[in-house]
């Protein structure tokens, strides 16, 4: 009998019930229990914790913890909260999450390509005015980030007929390049301004790290094509909000679709709520699916039980 698997985090009652049910169904050979339901004796035997926004103090009370499996793809908060001495952290790499994010990228790209913000303003003014059609083939989408999510999004955009260019902080490996559709790729800080300048719509899918925090500031927003649009589905602090508002107010950028923010929920007093050129979303682009996430966790845990090898884990120096 294996030691119990601890579910540690602040999920809320309903979500905790769903995740416990999904994890138990995906790996019936394991005993998955919430941290609070474990005795101190049981906590002393736990080797693997499945976590979602966990309290670091609870993680610290698992002295034999060998590794941690996150239920989220983004792990910057987990890396920050647990600190340098934490056990290896395995992030969620779920094909369903990538599919859902690619779906959101395509949806909001269409929203901008088909001038939906302008039609919304015309409706408010009771103005009947058809706008000139711009085809996907005449629209360049610049993707920031070429991980699993960016690669899936690139495929969906290419299939829909958009011109796609993508930027990453470092050049993708040969394996990663082989998984990409035929798109223009570039890497490194010197290549970013050119990609921003050529893109009608910039979609941010970058992880939040020390290097990406504040990446889209006044200087880089000014490098974007006049009349361009921004979609941020990654992390709020990558975009400097005050600089984005200034670029919108100056008319340099036409619109911003924001799903993520520095503070969430977005405070009621934020000017983003009422800005006519901003679409605010409540962090809904790619929610984790408990069933498919549990299947990924189960596969990684079975491999660990069979081999003793911890799955590929986060490079805490890079932050992902």
Short mmCIF file of C-alpha atoms in Angstrom, two decimals, residues 136-254:
data_model
loop_
_atom_site.label_atom_id
_atom_site.label_comp_id
_atom_site.label_asym_id
_atom_site.label_seq_id
_atom_site.Cartn_x
_atom_site.Cartn_y
_atom_site.Cartn_z
CA UNK A 136 -7.47 36.47 -41.85
CA UNK A 137 -4.87 36.23 -44.62
CA UNK A 138 -4.45 40.00 -44.36
CA UNK A 139 -4.08 39.92 -40.59
CA UNK A 140 -0.81 39.17 -38.80
CA UNK A 141 -1.05 37.73 -35.31
CA UNK A 142 2.06 38.00 -33.18
CA UNK A 143 2.27 35.30 -30.51
CA UNK A 144 4.43 35.94 -27.46
CA UNK A 145 5.40 32.55 -26.07
CA UNK A 146 6.01 29.23 -27.81
CA UNK A 147 5.45 26.67 -25.09
CA UNK A 148 2.68 24.07 -25.22
CA UNK A 149 -0.02 26.75 -25.17
CA UNK A 150 1.62 28.95 -27.78
CA UNK A 151 2.26 26.01 -30.08
CA UNK A 152 -1.37 24.89 -29.89
CA UNK A 153 -2.55 28.46 -30.52
CA UNK A 154 -0.24 28.79 -33.53
CA UNK A 155 -1.79 25.70 -35.10
CA UNK A 156 -5.34 26.98 -34.62
CA UNK A 157 -4.52 30.39 -36.05
CA UNK A 158 -2.75 28.95 -39.10
CA UNK A 159 -5.65 26.57 -39.73
CA UNK A 160 -8.00 29.59 -39.64
CA UNK A 161 -5.94 31.34 -42.31
CA UNK A 162 -4.14 33.99 -40.22
CA UNK A 163 -0.55 35.01 -40.84
CA UNK A 164 1.32 34.09 -37.67
CA UNK A 165 4.64 35.24 -36.29
CA UNK A 166 5.87 34.09 -32.88
CA UNK A 167 8.46 35.32 -30.40
CA UNK A 168 10.09 33.51 -27.52
CA UNK A 169 12.77 34.57 -25.09
CA UNK A 170 15.12 31.85 -26.32
CA UNK A 171 15.17 29.95 -29.60
CA UNK A 172 12.96 26.84 -29.54
CA UNK A 173 14.69 23.48 -29.58
CA UNK A 174 14.71 21.32 -32.69
CA UNK A 175 11.96 19.19 -31.13
CA UNK A 176 9.84 22.25 -30.38
CA UNK A 177 10.36 23.64 -33.89
CA UNK A 178 9.26 20.34 -35.40
CA UNK A 179 5.94 20.63 -33.53
CA UNK A 180 5.22 24.09 -34.94
CA UNK A 181 3.17 24.87 -38.04
CA UNK A 182 4.86 26.89 -40.81
CA UNK A 183 5.14 30.27 -39.08
CA UNK A 184 7.77 32.98 -38.71
CA UNK A 185 9.66 32.61 -35.44
CA UNK A 186 12.17 34.84 -33.68
CA UNK A 187 13.80 34.91 -30.26
CA UNK A 188 15.57 37.20 -27.86
CA UNK A 189 14.96 40.77 -26.69
CA UNK A 190 16.41 42.36 -29.83
CA UNK A 191 13.83 40.58 -32.03
CA UNK A 192 10.77 41.64 -30.03
CA UNK A 193 10.30 45.20 -31.39
CA UNK A 194 10.18 43.96 -34.99
CA UNK A 195 7.54 41.34 -34.17
CA UNK A 196 5.46 43.93 -32.33
CA UNK A 197 5.72 46.34 -35.26
CA UNK A 198 4.55 43.81 -37.84
CA UNK A 199 1.61 42.40 -35.84
CA UNK A 200 -1.97 43.63 -36.20
CA UNK A 201 -2.89 41.66 -33.07
CA UNK A 202 -0.41 40.69 -30.34
CA UNK A 203 -1.37 37.72 -28.16
CA UNK A 204 0.57 37.22 -24.92
CA UNK A 205 0.95 33.64 -23.64
CA UNK A 206 4.22 34.05 -21.74
CA UNK A 207 4.89 32.69 -18.26
CA UNK A 208 5.44 35.27 -15.53
CA UNK A 209 9.11 35.40 -14.57
CA UNK A 210 11.55 38.06 -13.47
CA UNK A 211 12.33 38.67 -17.16
CA UNK A 212 8.71 38.97 -18.34
CA UNK A 213 7.35 41.08 -15.49
CA UNK A 214 6.65 44.49 -17.01
CA UNK A 215 7.82 43.29 -20.44
CA UNK A 216 5.04 45.14 -22.26
CA UNK A 217 5.82 48.63 -20.99
CA UNK A 218 5.56 52.06 -22.63
CA UNK A 219 8.58 51.46 -24.86
CA UNK A 220 7.42 48.11 -26.19
CA UNK A 221 3.79 49.16 -26.51
CA UNK A 222 5.02 52.13 -28.57
CA UNK A 223 6.79 49.63 -30.84
CA UNK A 224 3.44 48.00 -31.72
CA UNK A 225 1.81 48.77 -35.04
CA UNK A 226 -0.36 51.91 -34.88
CA UNK A 227 -3.96 50.80 -34.57
CA UNK A 228 -2.90 47.37 -33.34
CA UNK A 229 -4.55 45.39 -30.57
CA UNK A 230 -3.34 43.40 -27.57
CA UNK A 231 -4.73 40.19 -26.09
CA UNK A 232 -3.26 39.16 -22.72
CA UNK A 233 -4.26 35.65 -21.64
CA UNK A 234 -1.06 34.98 -19.71
CA UNK A 235 -0.40 36.91 -16.48
CA UNK A 236 -1.40 40.45 -15.58
CA UNK A 237 1.98 41.82 -14.42
CA UNK A 238 3.52 41.19 -17.86
CA UNK A 239 1.66 44.30 -19.07
CA UNK A 240 2.20 47.67 -17.36
CA UNK A 241 -1.42 48.79 -16.95
CA UNK A 242 -0.73 52.54 -16.80
CA UNK A 243 1.34 52.34 -19.99
CA UNK A 244 -1.35 50.34 -21.76
CA UNK A 245 -4.03 52.86 -20.81
CA UNK A 246 -1.80 55.68 -22.08
CA UNK A 247 -1.28 53.89 -25.41
CA UNK A 248 -5.04 53.38 -25.77
CA UNK A 249 -5.89 56.96 -24.77
CA UNK A 250 -3.37 58.31 -27.27
CA UNK A 251 -4.98 56.27 -30.04
CA UNK A 252 -1.79 54.34 -30.73
CA UNK A 253 -3.53 51.07 -29.88
CA UNK A 254 -7.12 50.34 -30.86
#
